[in-house]
Tab-separated table of C-alpha atoms in Angstrom:
chain	number	residue	atom	x	y	z
A	18	UNK	CA	49.873	73.923	18.730
A	19	UNK	CA	46.662	72.335	17.581
A	20	UNK	CA	47.750	69.486	20.232
A	21	UNK	CA	44.260	66.839	20.144
A	22	UNK	CA	44.633	64.056	22.835
A	23	UNK	CA	42.086	60.826	23.540
A	24	UNK	CA	41.273	58.661	26.350
A	25	UNK	CA	42.026	56.178	26.604
A	26	UNK	CA	44.682	55.017	24.696
A	27	UNK	CA	42.994	51.636	24.451
A	28	UNK	CA	40.682	50.417	26.099
A	29	UNK	CA	39.332	46.283	27.229
A	30	UNK	CA	35.850	45.762	27.816
A	31	UNK	CA	33.105	42.433	28.269
A	32	UNK	CA	31.039	41.916	25.326
A	33	UNK	CA	26.978	44.218	26.061
A	34	UNK	CA	28.968	47.156	27.791
A	35	UNK	CA	29.706	50.413	26.914
A	36	UNK	CA	32.908	52.896	26.707
A	37	UNK	CA	33.083	56.376	26.084
A	38	UNK	CA	35.664	57.498	24.911
A	39	UNK	CA	36.979	61.477	25.118
A	40	UNK	CA	37.817	63.723	22.505
A	41	UNK	CA	39.564	66.740	22.874
A	42	UNK	CA	41.076	69.985	21.805
A	43	UNK	CA	44.019	71.028	24.099
A	44	UNK	CA	44.618	74.512	22.951
A	45	UNK	CA	41.935	75.710	20.529
A	46	UNK	CA	38.304	75.900	20.012
A	47	UNK	CA	37.027	72.764	17.470
A	48	UNK	CA	33.734	73.864	16.414
A	49	UNK	CA	33.804	70.208	14.368
A	50	UNK	CA	35.126	67.528	15.514
A	51	UNK	CA	35.075	64.203	13.281
A	52	UNK	CA	35.158	59.850	14.529
A	53	UNK	CA	37.285	58.045	12.380
A	54	UNK	CA	37.532	54.104	12.390
A	55	UNK	CA	40.069	51.544	11.523
A	56	UNK	CA	40.271	48.229	10.681
A	57	UNK	CA	43.896	46.454	10.668
A	58	UNK	CA	45.501	47.668	7.305
A	59	UNK	CA	42.524	49.111	6.092
A	60	UNK	CA	41.932	52.615	5.801
A	61	UNK	CA	40.802	55.264	8.437
A	62	UNK	CA	36.776	55.372	7.545
A	63	UNK	CA	34.851	58.493	8.290
A	64	UNK	CA	31.812	57.620	10.980
A	65	UNK	CA	30.574	60.768	11.759
A	66	UNK	CA	30.850	64.749	12.049
A	67	UNK	CA	30.308	66.420	15.429
A	68	UNK	CA	29.467	69.990	15.098
A	69	UNK	CA	29.008	71.550	19.236
A	70	UNK	CA	26.058	72.203	19.792
A	71	UNK	CA	23.872	69.950	17.545
A	72	UNK	CA	23.478	66.520	16.841
A	73	UNK	CA	26.140	64.388	14.928
A	74	UNK	CA	25.612	63.985	11.592
A	75	UNK	CA	26.240	59.847	10.494
A	76	UNK	CA	27.612	58.132	7.481
A	77	UNK	CA	25.948	55.602	5.524
A	78	UNK	CA	25.966	51.824	7.605
A	79	UNK	CA	26.925	53.661	10.838
A	80	UNK	CA	24.176	53.118	13.630
A	81	UNK	CA	23.387	56.630	15.607
A	82	UNK	CA	21.800	54.752	18.219
A	83	UNK	CA	25.008	52.488	18.897
A	84	UNK	CA	27.545	54.928	18.366
A	85	UNK	CA	26.357	57.870	20.252
A	86	UNK	CA	28.712	61.510	20.128
A	87	UNK	CA	27.861	64.259	22.425
A	88	UNK	CA	30.041	67.224	21.190
A	89	UNK	CA	28.605	69.898	24.440
A	90	UNK	CA	31.852	71.734	24.424
A	91	UNK	CA	33.669	74.075	21.365
A	92	UNK	CA	37.123	71.165	23.035
A	93	UNK	CA	35.239	68.192	23.733
A	94	UNK	CA	33.703	65.010	22.035
A	95	UNK	CA	33.075	62.347	22.690
A	96	UNK	CA	31.527	58.424	21.664
A	97	UNK	CA	29.831	56.254	23.197
A	98	UNK	CA	30.282	52.717	21.958
A	99	UNK	CA	26.844	51.062	23.713
A	100	UNK	CA	26.835	47.990	23.941
A	101	UNK	CA	30.196	46.675	22.597
A	102	UNK	CA	30.608	43.076	20.818
A	103	UNK	CA	34.023	41.936	19.456
A	104	UNK	CA	32.914	42.734	15.876
A	105	UNK	CA	33.256	47.020	17.068
A	106	UNK	CA	36.938	45.898	18.034
A	107	UNK	CA	39.251	49.162	16.114
A	108	UNK	CA	41.366	51.954	16.606
A	109	UNK	CA	39.194	54.583	17.252
A	110	UNK	CA	40.417	58.174	15.192
A	111	UNK	CA	39.202	61.624	16.169
A	112	UNK	CA	39.574	64.571	14.309
A	113	UNK	CA	38.796	68.257	14.698
A	114	UNK	CA	39.441	71.955	12.991
A	115	UNK	CA	39.981	74.499	14.593
A	116	UNK	CA	37.109	77.203	14.809
A	117	UNK	CA	38.825	79.279	12.242
A	118	UNK	CA	40.016	77.068	10.157
A	119	UNK	CA	38.289	76.080	6.536
A	120	UNK	CA	40.017	72.319	6.541
A	121	UNK	CA	42.873	71.868	8.486
A	122	UNK	CA	42.252	68.498	10.886
A	123	UNK	CA	44.079	67.792	13.741
A	124	UNK	CA	43.976	64.331	14.775
A	125	UNK	CA	44.085	62.314	18.333
A	126	UNK	CA	46.536	59.827	18.770
A	127	UNK	CA	43.388	57.291	18.563
A	128	UNK	CA	41.375	54.711	21.260
A	129	UNK	CA	42.510	51.178	20.865
A	130	UNK	CA	38.847	49.137	21.975
A	131	UNK	CA	39.336	46.400	22.331
A	132	UNK	CA	35.851	43.626	23.056
A	133	UNK	CA	35.894	40.070	24.479
B	18	UNK	CA	31.547	58.387	-2.921
B	19	UNK	CA	35.414	59.282	-3.752
B	20	UNK	CA	37.744	56.553	-4.344
B	21	UNK	CA	41.120	56.385	-3.164
B	22	UNK	CA	43.676	54.437	-4.745
B	23	UNK	CA	47.243	54.014	-3.417
B	24	UNK	CA	49.764	51.600	-3.870
B	25	UNK	CA	49.342	49.241	-0.390
B	26	UNK	CA	52.218	47.073	-1.071
B	27	UNK	CA	54.897	47.954	0.727
B	28	UNK	CA	57.629	50.053	-0.443
B	29	UNK	CA	61.703	49.579	-0.079
B	30	UNK	CA	64.167	52.895	-0.629
B	31	UNK	CA	67.507	53.100	-0.175
B	32	UNK	CA	68.388	55.430	2.217
B	33	UNK	CA	69.127	58.692	0.509
B	34	UNK	CA	67.605	57.902	-2.432
B	35	UNK	CA	64.001	59.703	-2.913
B	36	UNK	CA	60.780	58.192	-2.779
B	37	UNK	CA	57.859	58.827	-4.782
B	38	UNK	CA	54.285	57.783	-3.380
B	39	UNK	CA	50.829	57.582	-5.662
B	40	UNK	CA	47.630	58.784	-4.649
B	41	UNK	CA	45.199	58.428	-7.668
B	42	UNK	CA	41.878	59.217	-6.766
B	43	UNK	CA	38.351	59.134	-9.362
B	44	UNK	CA	34.973	60.869	-8.924
B	45	UNK	CA	34.717	63.613	-8.465
B	46	UNK	CA	37.173	66.297	-7.642
B	47	UNK	CA	38.728	67.598	-4.459
B	48	UNK	CA	39.064	71.015	-3.207
B	49	UNK	CA	42.340	70.027	-1.886
B	50	UNK	CA	44.265	67.028	-1.267
B	51	UNK	CA	46.139	65.818	1.997
B	52	UNK	CA	48.855	63.532	2.975
B	53	UNK	CA	49.220	62.069	6.497
B	54	UNK	CA	52.189	59.606	8.176
B	55	UNK	CA	51.038	57.044	10.230
B	56	UNK	CA	52.666	55.206	12.767
B	57	UNK	CA	51.766	51.501	13.601
B	58	UNK	CA	49.323	52.265	16.863
B	59	UNK	CA	49.386	56.170	16.395
B	60	UNK	CA	46.250	58.160	14.695
B	61	UNK	CA	47.416	60.183	11.562
B	62	UNK	CA	49.696	63.382	11.543
B	63	UNK	CA	49.450	66.184	8.655
B	64	UNK	CA	52.168	66.234	6.431
B	65	UNK	CA	50.934	68.776	3.607
B	66	UNK	CA	47.705	69.636	1.843
B	67	UNK	CA	47.468	70.913	-1.776
B	68	UNK	CA	44.420	72.956	-3.007
B	69	UNK	CA	42.950	71.939	-6.362
B	70	UNK	CA	43.914	75.211	-7.935
B	71	UNK	CA	48.085	74.242	-6.925
B	72	UNK	CA	49.500	72.497	-8.715
B	73	UNK	CA	52.871	71.755	-6.000
B	74	UNK	CA	53.943	72.045	-2.656
B	75	UNK	CA	57.179	71.888	-0.726
B	76	UNK	CA	58.059	71.562	3.251
B	77	UNK	CA	61.449	71.088	3.616
B	78	UNK	CA	62.586	67.534	1.786
B	79	UNK	CA	58.955	66.773	0.989
B	80	UNK	CA	56.818	67.662	-2.709
B	81	UNK	CA	53.653	66.873	-3.394
B	82	UNK	CA	52.217	67.356	-6.678
B	83	UNK	CA	48.736	67.580	-8.277
B	84	UNK	CA	47.553	66.996	-11.363
B	85	UNK	CA	43.513	67.149	-11.100
B	86	UNK	CA	43.641	66.224	-15.221
B	87	UNK	CA	44.776	62.838	-14.361
B	88	UNK	CA	43.494	62.944	-11.011
B	89	UNK	CA	46.433	61.737	-9.356
B	90	UNK	CA	48.890	62.704	-6.851
B	91	UNK	CA	52.463	62.456	-5.921
B	92	UNK	CA	54.701	62.645	-3.057
B	93	UNK	CA	58.225	63.026	-2.978
B	94	UNK	CA	60.395	62.262	0.463
B	95	UNK	CA	63.962	63.192	-0.782
B	96	UNK	CA	66.998	62.874	0.689
B	97	UNK	CA	65.436	59.110	2.323
B	98	UNK	CA	66.148	58.017	6.305
B	99	UNK	CA	65.097	55.570	8.300
B	100	UNK	CA	63.391	57.628	10.138
B	101	UNK	CA	61.010	57.833	7.145
B	102	UNK	CA	59.481	54.758	6.945
B	103	UNK	CA	55.706	54.808	7.877
B	104	UNK	CA	52.749	54.697	6.266
B	105	UNK	CA	51.541	57.555	3.790
B	106	UNK	CA	48.012	58.638	3.720
B	107	UNK	CA	46.726	60.496	0.948
B	108	UNK	CA	42.617	61.787	1.999
B	109	UNK	CA	40.691	63.645	0.571
B	110	UNK	CA	37.700	65.744	1.486
B	111	UNK	CA	35.150	63.895	1.182
B	112	UNK	CA	32.236	65.704	-0.731
B	113	UNK	CA	33.999	68.180	-3.135
B	114	UNK	CA	33.477	71.024	-1.155
B	115	UNK	CA	36.125	71.297	1.160
B	116	UNK	CA	34.310	71.773	4.437
B	117	UNK	CA	33.352	67.863	5.572
B	118	UNK	CA	35.402	65.182	6.362
B	119	UNK	CA	37.704	62.822	4.917
B	120	UNK	CA	38.057	59.560	2.847
B	121	UNK	CA	41.603	58.237	3.590
B	122	UNK	CA	43.243	55.621	1.068
B	123	UNK	CA	44.675	52.605	2.166
B	124	UNK	CA	48.027	54.130	2.845
B	125	UNK	CA	51.259	53.248	1.594
B	126	UNK	CA	54.128	51.170	3.568
B	127	UNK	CA	57.605	53.264	3.437
B	128	UNK	CA	60.391	51.491	4.068
B	129	UNK	CA	64.030	53.353	4.009
B	130	UNK	CA	67.116	50.828	4.382
B	131	UNK	CA	70.062	51.710	5.521
């Protein structure tokens, strides 16, 4: 149980285009989902916290107008990178916390974004 | 904000020996601390969680200790195997309240040599 999927697993896009990444909890309801970003040889950095039905909370330094997060249901959160640029190329990972869990987070497999 | 230090250099251990990884943190005491395994190009996989009022936690060949006085956690893999080779990440709750996103260390790359 507690499986989180992400789609796509990798994406290559041109500079200036927008890319949507989906995060799904497959066998549990996730009231809270988190989005992280990881650059090569670096730690995972929390970008934002997403609660179902409400606006996401962004970490300092993360542009909310560039990284649009929607958590429309208890099993799906999406991250849209708008007007992507090469510096946005990174490994994006989501995690989900179950409604009945205080602090256990389950991570997705990640999405590799490459912006040309 | 929380700062986490892990030995980012690769740790080479001979198969069968015990591997010990260190995680040190500064600032506030977290409500809990977690250890994850990450393989190249993959998301983190949860291993163990230890709460602030626990000294030690075990799971099969894994053992985690948590010393809030030293602000340190040790992660042990006993009877190590080549399949244990991976990057191991230490993570804390970001604000100490226990209900938020995680702050991760850079991880320690563990290599188990046959």
